[in-house]
CSV table of C-alpha atoms in Angstrom, one decimal:
chain,number,residue,atom,x,y,z
G,1,MET,CA,139.4,126.8,226.1
G,2,THR,CA,140.4,123.2,226.4
G,3,LEU,CA,144.0,122.3,226.4
G,4,PRO,CA,144.8,120.5,223.2
G,5,SER,CA,146.7,117.3,223.6
G,6,GLY,CA,149.9,117.1,221.7
G,7,ASN,CA,153.6,117.5,222.2
G,8,TYR,CA,153.7,121.1,223.5
G,9,THR,CA,153.7,122.6,226.9
G,10,LYS,CA,151.2,124.6,228.8
G,11,GLU,CA,153.6,127.5,228.7
G,12,GLU,CA,153.8,127.4,224.9
G,13,LEU,CA,150.1,127.5,224.7
G,14,SER,CA,149.7,130.4,227.0
G,15,TRP,CA,152.4,132.3,225.1
G,16,PHE,CA,150.6,131.6,221.9
G,17,ARG,CA,147.4,132.8,223.4
G,18,SER,CA,148.9,136.1,224.5
G,19,ILE,CA,150.4,136.6,221.0
G,20,PHE,CA,147.1,135.9,219.5
G,21,ASP,CA,145.2,138.3,221.8
G,22,GLN,CA,147.7,141.0,221.1
G,23,TYR,CA,147.9,140.8,217.4
G,24,TYR,CA,144.8,139.0,216.1
G,25,GLU,CA,143.0,142.2,215.2
G,26,SER,CA,146.0,144.1,213.8
G,27,ILE,CA,147.0,141.1,211.6
G,28,ARG,CA,143.5,140.7,210.4
G,29,HIS,CA,143.4,144.4,209.5
G,30,PHE,CA,146.8,144.2,207.9
G,31,ALA,CA,145.6,141.4,205.7
G,32,TYR,CA,142.5,143.3,204.9
G,33,TYR,CA,144.5,146.4,203.9
G,34,LYS,CA,146.4,144.2,201.5
G,35,THR,CA,143.6,142.1,200.1
G,36,GLY,CA,140.3,143.9,200.7
G,37,ASP,CA,138.6,140.6,201.4
G,38,VAL,CA,137.3,139.8,204.9
G,39,ASP,CA,137.1,136.1,204.4
G,40,LEU,CA,140.5,135.9,202.9
G,41,SER,CA,141.9,138.0,205.7
G,42,ASP,CA,140.5,135.5,208.2
G,43,ASP,CA,142.2,132.7,206.4
G,44,ILE,CA,145.5,134.6,206.3
G,45,VAL,CA,145.2,135.2,210.0
G,46,GLN,CA,144.8,131.5,210.6
G,47,GLU,CA,147.7,130.7,208.4
G,48,THR,CA,149.9,133.4,209.9
G,49,PHE,CA,149.3,132.2,213.5
G,50,LEU,CA,149.8,128.6,212.5
G,51,LYS,CA,153.2,129.5,211.0
G,52,ILE,CA,154.1,131.3,214.2
G,53,TRP,CA,152.9,128.2,216.2
G,54,ASP,CA,155.1,126.0,214.2
G,55,MET,CA,158.0,128.3,214.9
G,56,ARG,CA,157.4,128.4,218.6
G,57,GLY,CA,160.5,128.0,220.6
G,58,LYS,CA,162.5,129.6,217.9
G,59,VAL,CA,160.6,132.9,218.1
G,60,ASN,CA,162.0,135.8,220.0
G,61,ASN,CA,159.4,137.9,221.8
G,62,ASP,CA,161.1,141.1,220.6
G,63,THR,CA,160.8,140.0,217.0
G,64,VAL,CA,157.4,138.2,217.0
G,65,LYS,CA,155.6,141.3,216.1
G,66,SER,CA,157.4,142.1,212.9
G,67,LEU,CA,157.6,138.4,212.2
G,68,LEU,CA,153.8,138.1,212.2
G,69,TYR,CA,153.6,141.0,209.7
G,70,THR,CA,156.3,139.5,207.6
G,71,ILE,CA,154.6,136.1,207.6
G,72,ALA,CA,151.3,137.6,206.7
G,73,GLY,CA,152.8,139.7,204.0
G,74,ASN,CA,154.6,136.7,202.5
G,75,ILE,CA,151.5,134.6,202.6
G,76,ILE,CA,149.6,137.3,200.7
G,77,LYS,CA,152.5,137.8,198.3
G,78,ASN,CA,152.8,134.1,197.5
G,79,HIS,CA,149.2,133.1,197.3
G,80,TYR,CA,147.0,136.0,196.7
G,81,LYS,CA,149.1,138.3,194.6
G,82,HIS,CA,146.7,138.4,191.7
G,83,LEU,CA,143.8,139.6,193.7
G,84,LYS,CA,141.8,142.5,192.4
G,85,VAL,CA,141.5,144.6,195.5
G,86,VAL,CA,138.2,146.2,196.3
G,87,TYR,CA,137.7,147.7,199.7
G,88,SER,CA,134.6,148.1,201.6
G,89,PHE,CA,135.6,149.8,204.8
G,90,LYS,CA,132.9,150.5,207.2
G,91,VAL,CA,132.4,154.1,207.5
G,92,ALA,CA,130.6,155.5,210.4
G,93,VAL,CA,129.8,159.2,210.7
G,94,LYS,CA,130.4,161.0,213.8
G,95,GLY,CA,129.2,164.3,214.9
G,96,ASP,CA,126.1,166.2,213.9
G,97,MET,CA,125.2,163.9,211.0
G,98,THR,CA,124.4,161.1,213.3
G,99,SER,CA,122.1,163.2,215.4
G,100,ASN,CA,120.2,164.2,212.4
G,101,PRO,CA,119.5,161.0,210.5
G,102,SER,CA,116.2,162.1,209.2
G,103,SER,CA,117.8,164.0,206.3
G,104,ALA,CA,117.5,161.7,203.3
G,105,ASP,CA,119.7,164.1,201.3
G,106,GLU,CA,122.4,163.8,203.9
G,107,SER,CA,122.4,160.0,203.7
G,108,ILE,CA,122.7,160.0,199.9
G,109,ARG,CA,125.6,162.4,200.3
G,110,MET,CA,127.1,160.0,202.8
G,111,ASP,CA,126.8,157.1,200.5
G,112,GLN,CA,128.6,159.0,197.8
G,113,LEU,CA,131.2,160.1,200.2
G,114,ASN,CA,131.7,156.6,201.3
G,115,LYS,CA,132.1,155.2,197.8
G,116,LYS,CA,134.6,157.9,197.0
G,117,LEU,CA,136.6,157.1,200.1
G,118,GLN,CA,136.8,153.4,199.2
G,119,GLU,CA,137.9,154.3,195.8
G,120,VAL,CA,140.6,156.6,197.0
G,121,LEU,CA,141.9,154.1,199.4
G,122,ALA,CA,142.0,151.4,196.7
G,123,SER,CA,143.8,153.7,194.4
G,124,LEU,CA,146.7,154.2,196.8
G,125,PRO,CA,149.8,152.1,196.3
G,126,ASP,CA,149.9,149.1,198.6
G,127,GLY,CA,152.8,150.4,200.7
G,128,GLN,CA,151.1,153.8,201.3
G,129,ARG,CA,147.7,152.3,201.9
G,130,GLU,CA,148.7,149.9,204.6
G,131,VAL,CA,150.8,152.4,206.4
G,132,PHE,CA,148.0,155.0,206.3
G,133,LEU,CA,145.4,152.5,207.5
G,134,MET,CA,147.7,151.1,210.2
G,135,ASN,CA,148.1,154.5,211.5
G,136,ARG,CA,144.5,155.6,211.1
G,137,ILE,CA,142.5,152.4,212.0
G,138,ASP,CA,144.9,150.6,214.2
G,139,GLY,CA,146.2,153.7,215.8
G,140,LEU,CA,149.8,152.7,215.5
G,141,THR,CA,152.5,155.2,215.8
G,142,TYR,CA,155.1,155.5,213.0
G,143,GLU,CA,157.6,153.8,215.2
G,144,GLU,CA,155.2,150.9,215.7
G,145,ILE,CA,154.4,150.6,212.1
G,146,ALA,CA,158.1,150.7,211.2
G,147,ALA,CA,158.9,148.0,213.7
G,148,ARG,CA,156.0,145.8,212.3
G,149,LEU,CA,156.8,146.2,208.7
G,150,GLY,CA,160.5,146.0,209.2
G,151,LEU,CA,161.0,149.5,207.7
G,152,SER,CA,162.6,152.6,209.0
G,153,VAL,CA,160.6,155.3,210.6
G,154,LYS,CA,161.7,157.7,207.8
G,155,ALA,CA,160.2,155.3,205.2
G,156,ILE,CA,156.9,155.3,207.1
G,157,GLU,CA,156.8,159.0,207.4
G,158,LYS,CA,157.4,159.3,203.6
G,159,ARG,CA,154.7,156.8,202.8
G,160,MET,CA,152.3,158.5,205.2
G,161,SER,CA,152.9,161.9,203.7
G,162,GLU,CA,152.5,160.6,200.2
G,163,ALA,CA,149.3,158.8,201.2
G,164,LEU,CA,147.9,161.9,202.8
G,165,ALA,CA,148.8,164.1,199.8
G,166,ALA,CA,147.1,161.6,197.4
G,167,ILE,CA,144.0,161.4,199.5
G,168,ARG,CA,143.8,165.2,199.8
G,169,GLN,CA,144.2,165.6,196.1
G,170,LYS,CA,141.7,162.9,195.1
G,171,PHE,CA,139.2,163.3,197.8
G,172,GLY,CA,139.2,166.9,198.2
G,173,TYR,CA,138.9,166.5,202.0
G,174,LYS,CA,141.5,167.2,204.5
G,175,ILE,CA,142.1,164.2,206.5
K,1,MET,CA,140.3,150.9,217.0
K,2,LYS,CA,142.2,153.0,219.4
K,3,ARG,CA,142.1,156.1,217.4
K,4,ASP,CA,139.5,157.3,215.1
K,5,SER,CA,140.4,158.5,211.7
K,6,ASN,CA,138.8,161.7,211.4
K,7,ILE,CA,138.0,162.9,208.0
K,8,ASN,CA,136.9,166.4,208.4
K,9,ASN,CA,134.7,167.6,205.8
K,10,THR,CA,135.7,171.0,204.6
K,11,ASN,CA,134.0,170.7,201.4
K,12,SER,CA,131.1,173.0,200.6
K,13,GLY,CA,128.5,170.3,200.8
K,14,PHE,CA,129.0,169.9,204.5
K,15,ASP,CA,130.0,173.5,205.2
K,16,SER,CA,128.7,174.4,208.5
K,17,ASN,CA,129.2,171.2,210.5
K,18,PRO,CA,132.5,169.4,210.0
K,19,ILE,CA,131.7,165.7,209.9
K,20,GLU,CA,134.0,163.0,211.4
K,21,PHE,CA,134.3,159.7,209.6
K,22,ASN,CA,135.2,156.7,211.6
K,23,ILE,CA,136.8,154.2,209.2
K,24,SER,CA,137.1,150.7,210.3
K,25,VAL,CA,137.8,147.3,208.8
K,26,PRO,CA,134.6,145.3,208.2
K,27,PRO,CA,134.0,142.8,210.9
K,28,SER,CA,135.2,139.3,210.5
K,29,ASN,CA,132.7,136.5,209.9
K,30,ARG,CA,134.0,134.8,212.9
K,31,THR,CA,134.6,136.1,216.4
K,32,LYS,CA,138.1,136.2,217.8
K,33,GLU,CA,137.3,133.2,220.0
K,34,GLN,CA,136.1,131.3,217.0
K,35,ALA,CA,139.3,132.1,215.2
K,36,TRP,CA,141.2,130.9,218.2
K,37,ASP,CA,139.2,127.7,218.3
K,38,MET,CA,139.9,127.1,214.7
K,39,LEU,CA,143.6,127.6,215.3
K,40,MET,CA,143.5,125.1,218.1
K,41,GLN,CA,141.6,122.6,216.0
K,42,THR,CA,144.2,123.0,213.2
K,43,ILE,CA,147.0,122.6,215.7
K,44,GLU,CA,145.3,119.5,217.1
K,45,GLY,CA,145.0,118.2,213.6
K,46,LYS,CA,148.7,119.1,212.9
K,47,HIS,CA,149.7,117.2,216.0
K,48,ALA,CA,147.6,114.2,214.9
K,49,GLU,CA,149.2,114.3,211.5
K,50,PRO,CA,152.8,114.0,212.6
K,51,ALA,CA,151.7,111.1,214.8
K,52,ARG,CA,150.2,109.5,211.8
K,53,VAL,CA,153.4,110.1,209.9
K,54,VAL,CA,155.4,108.6,212.7
K,55,THR,CA,153.4,105.5,212.7
K,56,PHE,CA,153.1,105.3,209.0
K,57,GLN,CA,156.8,105.6,208.3
K,58,PRO,CA,157.8,102.4,210.2
K,59,HIS,CA,154.8,100.7,208.8
K,60,TYR,CA,155.9,101.6,205.4
K,61,LYS,CA,159.4,100.5,206.2
K,62,ARG,CA,158.2,97.3,207.8
K,63,LEU,CA,156.2,96.6,204.7
K,64,LEU,CA,159.2,97.3,202.6
K,65,ALA,CA,161.3,95.0,204.7
K,66,ALA,CA,158.6,92.3,204.5
K,67,ALA,CA,158.3,92.8,200.8
K,68,SER,CA,162.0,92.5,200.3
K,69,VAL,CA,162.2,89.4,202.5
K,70,ILE,CA,159.4,87.9,200.4
K,71,ILE,CA,161.2,88.8,197.2
K,72,LEU,CA,164.4,87.4,198.5
K,73,MET,CA,162.6,84.2,199.5
K,74,LEU,CA,161.0,83.9,196.1
K,75,VAL,CA,164.3,84.4,194.4
K,76,GLY,CA,166.0,82.0,196.7
K,77,SER,CA,163.3,79.5,196.3
K,78,LEU,CA,163.6,79.8,192.6
K,79,PHE,CA,167.2,79.0,192.9
K,80,ILE,CA,166.4,76.1,195.2
K,81,LEU,CA,163.6,74.9,193.0
K,82,ASN,CA,165.7,75.2,189.9
K,83,THR,CA,168.0,72.6,191.3
K,84,GLU,CA,168.1,69.6,189.1
K,85,TYR,CA,168.0,66.0,190.1
K,86,ARG,CA,170.3,64.0,187.8
K,87,PHE,CA,170.9,60.3,187.6
K,88,GLU,CA,173.4,58.8,185.3
K,89,THR,CA,174.6,55.3,184.8
K,90,ILE,CA,178.0,54.2,183.7
K,91,GLN,CA,179.0,51.1,181.6
K,92,ALA,CA,177.3,47.9,182.6
K,93,GLN,CA,175.2,49.6,185.3
K,94,THR,CA,171.5,49.8,185.5
K,95,LEU,CA,169.4,51.9,187.8
K,96,GLU,CA,165.8,52.0,188.9
K,97,HIS,CA,164.6,55.3,190.1
K,98,LYS,CA,161.2,56.3,191.4
K,99,LEU,CA,160.1,59.8,190.4
K,100,PRO,CA,158.3,62.1,192.9
K,101,ASP,CA,154.9,61.2,191.4
K,102,GLY,CA,155.5,57.5,191.8
K,103,SER,CA,156.5,56.8,188.2
K,104,VAL,CA,159.4,54.6,187.8
K,105,VAL,CA,162.3,54.9,185.5
K,106,HIS,CA,164.7,52.1,184.7
K,107,LEU,CA,168.0,53.4,183.3
K,108,ASN,CA,170.1,51.1,181.2
K,109,ALA,CA,173.9,51.5,181.0
K,110,LYS,CA,175.4,54.8,180.0
K,111,SER,CA,172.2,56.7,180.3
K,112,LEU,CA,171.0,59.7,182.3
K,113,ILE,CA,167.8,61.3,183.3
K,114,SER,CA,167.3,64.6,185.0
K,115,TYR,CA,164.4,66.6,186.3
K,116,LYS,CA,163.8,69.8,188.2
K,117,ARG,CA,162.8,70.0,191.8
K,118,TRP,CA,159.4,71.4,190.7
K,119,TYR,CA,158.7,68.2,188.8
K,120,GLY,CA,155.0,67.5,189.1
K,121,TRP,CA,154.0,71.1,189.9
K,122,PHE,CA,153.1,72.3,186.4
K,123,GLY,CA,153.6,69.0,184.6
K,124,ARG,CA,156.0,66.1,184.6
K,125,ASN,CA,159.0,66.9,182.6
K,126,VAL,CA,162.0,64.6,182.4
K,127,ARG,CA,165.1,64.9,180.3
K,128,MET,CA,166.8,61.8,179.2
K,129,GLU,CA,169.6,60.4,177.1
K,130,GLY,CA,170.5,56.8,176.4
K,131,GLU,CA,168.1,54.0,177.1
K,132,ALA,CA,165.3,53.9,179.6
K,133,TYR,CA,162.2,52.1,180.4
K,134,PHE,CA,159.4,54.2,181.9
K,135,ILE,CA,156.5,53.0,184.0
K,136,VAL,CA,154.4,56.2,184.2
K,137,LYS,CA,151.7,56.6,186.8
K,138,SER,CA,148.5,57.8,185.1
K,139,GLY,CA,146.2,60.5,186.2
K,140,LYS,CA,148.8,63.1,187.1
K,141,GLY,CA,148.9,65.1,183.9
K,142,LYS,CA,151.2,64.9,181.0
K,143,PHE,CA,154.4,63.2,181.3
K,144,VAL,CA,157.0,64.5,178.9
K,145,VAL,CA,160.3,63.0,178.1
K,146,THR,CA,162.7,65.2,176.2
K,147,ASP,CA,166.1,64.2,174.8
K,148,ASN,CA,169.0,66.4,174.1
K,149,GLN,CA,167.7,66.9,170.5
K,150,ASN,CA,164.3,68.2,171.8
K,151,GLN,CA,162.7,65.0,170.6
K,152,GLN,CA,159.8,64.4,172.8
K,153,VAL,CA,157.7,61.5,174.0
K,154,VAL,CA,154.4,62.6,175.5
K,155,VAL,CA,152.5,60.2,177.7
K,156,THR,CA,149.7,60.2,180.1
K,157,GLY,CA,150.0,56.9,181.8
K,158,THR,CA,151.8,53.9,180.3
K,159,GLU,CA,154.8,51.8,180.1
K,160,PHE,CA,157.3,52.4,177.3
K,161,SER,CA,161.0,52.2,176.5
K,162,LEU,CA,163.0,54.8,174.8
K,163,VAL,CA,166.4,54.5,173.3
K,164,THR,CA,167.9,57.8,172.2
K,165,ARG,CA,171.6,57.7,171.6
K,166,GLY,CA,173.1,59.9,169.0
K,167,ASP,CA,171.1,59.4,165.8
K,168,SER,CA,169.2,56.4,167.0
K,169,PHE,CA,165.8,57.0,168.4
K,170,GLU,CA,163.4,54.2,169.2
K,171,VAL,CA,160.2,54.1,171.2
K,172,ARG,CA,158.6,50.9,172.2
K,173,CYS,CA,155.2,51.0,173.9
K,174,PHE,CA,154.2,48.2,176.3
K,175,GLU,CA,151.1,49.7,177.8
K,176,GLY,CA,148.7,52.4,176.8
K,177,SER,CA,149.9,54.8,174.1
K,178,VAL,CA,152.5,57.4,173.6
K,179,ASN,CA,153.0,60.3,171.3
K,180,VAL,CA,156.3,61.0,169.7
K,181,LEU,CA,156.9,64.6,168.9
K,182,ILE,CA,159.9,65.6,166.8
K,183,SER,CA,160.0,69.1,165.4
K,184,GLY,CA,159.7,69.0,161.6
K,185,LEU,CA,158.1,65.6,161.6
K,186,LYS,CA,154.5,64.6,161.9
K,187,PRO,CA,153.6,63.5,165.4
K,188,VAL,CA,153.2,59.7,165.7
K,189,GLY,CA,151.0,57.9,168.1
K,190,VAL,CA,152.3,54.6,169.3
K,191,LYS,CA,149.9,52.1,170.9
K,192,LYS,CA,150.6,49.1,173.0
K,193,GLY,CA,152.7,46.6,171.1
K,194,GLU,CA,153.9,49.1,168.6
K,195,SER,CA,157.2,50.9,168.1
K,196,VAL,CA,158.6,53.9,166.3
K,197,THR,CA,162.1,54.2,165.0
K,198,LYS,CA,163.8,57.2,163.5
K,199,THR,CA,165.8,56.3,160.5
K,200,ASN,CA,167.3,58.8,158.0
K,201,GLY,CA,165.2,61.6,159.5
K,202,MET,CA,161.9,59.6,159.1
K,203,LEU,CA,159.8,58.0,161.7
K,204,ILE,CA,159.1,54.3,161.0
K,205,HIS,CA,156.0,53.2,162.7
K,206,SER,CA,156.0,49.4,163.1
K,207,LYS,CA,153.6,47.0,164.7
K,208,GLN,CA,155.3,44.4,166.8
K,209,SER,CA,154.0,41.0,167.1
K,210,ASP,CA,153.0,40.0,170.6
K,211,LYS,CA,155.9,37.6,170.8
K,212,GLU,CA,158.4,40.4,170.4
K,213,LEU,CA,156.7,42.5,173.1
K,214,THR,CA,158.9,41.5,175.9
K,215,LYS,CA,160.3,44.0,178.3
K,216,PRO,CA,164.0,44.7,178.0
K,217,VAL,CA,166.2,42.2,179.8
K,218,TRP,CA,168.0,44.9,181.7
K,219,VAL,CA,164.6,46.0,183.2
K,220,THR,CA,163.4,42.6,184.2
K,221,HIS,CA,166.7,40.9,184.6
K,222,GLU,CA,165.1,38.0,182.8
K,223,PHE,CA,165.3,36.6,179.3
K,224,GLU,CA,161.8,35.9,178.2
K,225,PHE,CA,161.3,34.0,175.0
K,226,VAL,CA,158.0,32.9,173.6
K,227,GLU,CA,158.4,30.7,170.5
K,228,GLN,CA,161.5,32.5,169.4
K,229,SER,CA,164.0,31.2,166.9
K,230,LEU,CA,167.3,30.3,168.4
K,231,PHE,CA,168.8,32.9,166.0
K,232,HIS,CA,166.8,35.6,167.8
K,233,VAL,CA,167.6,34.1,171.2
K,234,PHE,CA,171.3,34.0,170.5
K,235,ASP,CA,171.1,37.5,169.1
K,236,GLN,CA,169.5,38.8,172.3
K,237,ILE,CA,171.9,37.0,174.6
K,238,SER,CA,175.0,38.0,172.7
K,239,ASN,CA,173.9,41.6,172.6
K,240,PHE,CA,173.2,41.6,176.3
K,241,TYR,CA,176.4,40.0,177.4
K,242,ASN,CA,178.5,41.6,174.6
K,243,ILE,CA,179.7,38.2,173.4
K,244,GLN,CA,179.6,36.3,170.1
K,245,ILE,CA,177.6,33.1,169.6
K,246,SER,CA,178.2,31.0,166.6
K,247,THR,CA,176.5,27.8,165.6
K,248,GLU,CA,177.8,24.6,163.9
K,249,GLY,CA,175.8,21.8,162.4
K,250,PHE,CA,172.3,23.2,162.7
K,251,ASP,CA,170.2,26.1,161.5
K,252,PRO,CA,169.3,28.4,164.4
K,253,THR,CA,166.4,30.0,162.5
K,254,SER,CA,164.6,26.6,162.3
K,255,ARG,CA,164.7,25.8,165.9
K,256,TYR,CA,162.5,27.6,168.4
K,257,PHE,CA,162.8,28.3,172.1
K,258,SER,CA,160.3,29.3,174.8
K,259,GLY,CA,161.1,30.0,178.4
K,260,THR,CA,162.3,32.5,180.9
K,261,ILE,CA,165.9,32.5,181.9
K,262,PRO,CA,167.2,34.7,184.8
K,263,ALA,CA,169.8,37.0,183.4
K,264,GLY,CA,172.6,35.9,185.6
K,265,LYS,CA,176.0,34.6,184.5
K,266,VAL,CA,176.5,34.0,180.8
K,267,VAL,CA,177.3,30.3,181.3
K,268,ASP,CA,174.1,29.8,183.4
K,269,VAL,CA,172.0,31.2,180.6
K,270,LEU,CA,173.7,29.2,178.0
K,271,ASP,CA,173.5,26.1,180.1
K,272,VAL,CA,169.7,26.4,180.3
K,273,ILE,CA,169.5,26.8,176.5
K,274,SER,CA,171.9,24.0,175.6
K,275,ILE,CA,170.4,21.5,178.0
K,276,SER,CA,166.8,22.3,177.1
K,277,MET,CA,167.5,22.2,173.4
K,278,GLY,CA,169.9,19.2,173.5
K,279,LEU,CA,172.9,21.1,172.4
K,280,ASN,CA,176.5,21.4,173.4
K,281,TYR,CA,178.6,24.5,173.5
K,282,SER,CA,182.2,25.5,174.0
K,283,ALA,CA,183.9,28.8,174.7
K,284,ASN,CA,187.1,30.2,173.3
K,285,ALA,CA,190.1,31.1,175.5
K,286,ASP,CA,189.0,34.5,176.7
K,287,SER,CA,185.3,33.6,176.9
K,288,THR,CA,184.2,36.0,174.2
K,289,ILE,CA,183.1,33.5,171.5
K,290,TYR,CA,180.7,30.6,172.3
K,291,THR,CA,180.1,27.9,169.7
K,292,PHE,CA,176.9,25.8,169.8
K,293,ARG,CA,176.8,22.4,168.2
C-alpha cells in the first residue's frame, strides 16, 4: 500500500484503513442484501467508503458504524431504488450430504432447495431480509444490527421474528 | 461469516440426517485489497481534482479579468478613436491643413472640415461646410467629402474645389476626376476642367474653358489671369476684397488682361492693373468704391 499524496495525514489514512478493514465485508453484504447484485454492491461499497473519506475529521468513531450503513442505505435508496432484486446466495451444505456427494438425487434436491431458499429470501420485505441476513450471515447480534441500522433492538427483534415466521411458512423448514 | 446460518432440514425428503445449510453472500469480483486500491485511486483522483479546480479557478478569473481589461480598452479606444478633429475658419481667414494621409485641404473663410481619428483606416472620410480646395493624394482608397446635407464628392486622387454653403453647391475639378453623389439625383462625374453646380435641385454640368481653370485666389494667394476681360478681372478682385469697382470712359469687356498678381493689398493689385493697362483709378472716402478711367 503506497501512501497516496494529497492533503491528508498519515493518521487519517490509517484510520480509514482500519474502518475499511472492519466494515468492508459487512457493508458489501448489506449492499447485497438490499440489491442482490454483486457488482453493484462493490460499487456501493466504493461509494460509501469514499463518502466516509470525504467526511473524515468530522466522523466520530462511535457513530462511524451506523454512518456507514446509513450512507450505503441512502446510496441505494437514491440511485438503485428501481432494481428488481434477484438473489443468488451461495449455499453450501454441511453435514452428511457433503460426505456423500455421489448421490445424484441428493444434488437435484439440493438445487431445488437452493432455488426455493433464494426465492423465499427475495420475497421477504427489505427490512426483514436485511436484519435476518445480517444476523445469519454476518453473525451480528440484535444490538449490533440495531446500532448499525439506527433502529431500536425491539424493532430488530420484531423484524427478525417476522422474517423467521415468513421463512418457516414459505420454506417449510425450521431455520 | 462468523456464524453459520443453519437451516435444519426437518422435511420428509431429508428425514434421517438433518442437513445444515451455510448461506453466504456470493464473493465479490474483486478482492478486498483490490477494493482498497480502487478506493485509494479514486481518492488520489479526488485530490488531483480539487487541485485542478484550485488552479482552474484563478485562471478563469484571470481570463475574465484579462477579457474585461481588453473590453475596457476596446471601449476606451472607441471613445478615443471617435474623437473628431475639427478645423474651422472665421471671416477673412484661410487655413491650409494636411490630413493624416498627406492630402491637403485649403479652407476658405467661414468654413470647416472635420474628420475622425480613424481617418484613413477604413477609408478617407471628411465632413466639410463652406468652401475648400482639396489636393487629394492618390492610391490610398476612396476619399469622400460629405457636407451637412449628405451631398458627397467621391474622389480617388485629384485636385478639386468645393463650395457648399446653404443651397449653393459647386464642385470644380482641377485634376483627375470626381464623382458628385447627391441622394435623389443622378451621380455626375466631373473631369479636369469641368464643374458642377446645383441650381434649383438640378446638377448643372458645365465644361470650363482652360482660361477659367485657375485655382482659387485664396488658395494660391495670387490672381492669375490669362486673356481675361477686365470685366472678369474686376469682378474677381472686387469679390475677393469685398469692394466695388466701377469704370468710366471705356468698356471693360473689350479690354483683356493677362498676368499674375500677388493677392496682397488692394491698392497694390489695382496699381498693377492700372499701370499695365494705362488706366487711372480713384477711391472714395472709405475705400470701398474704386473707379477706373
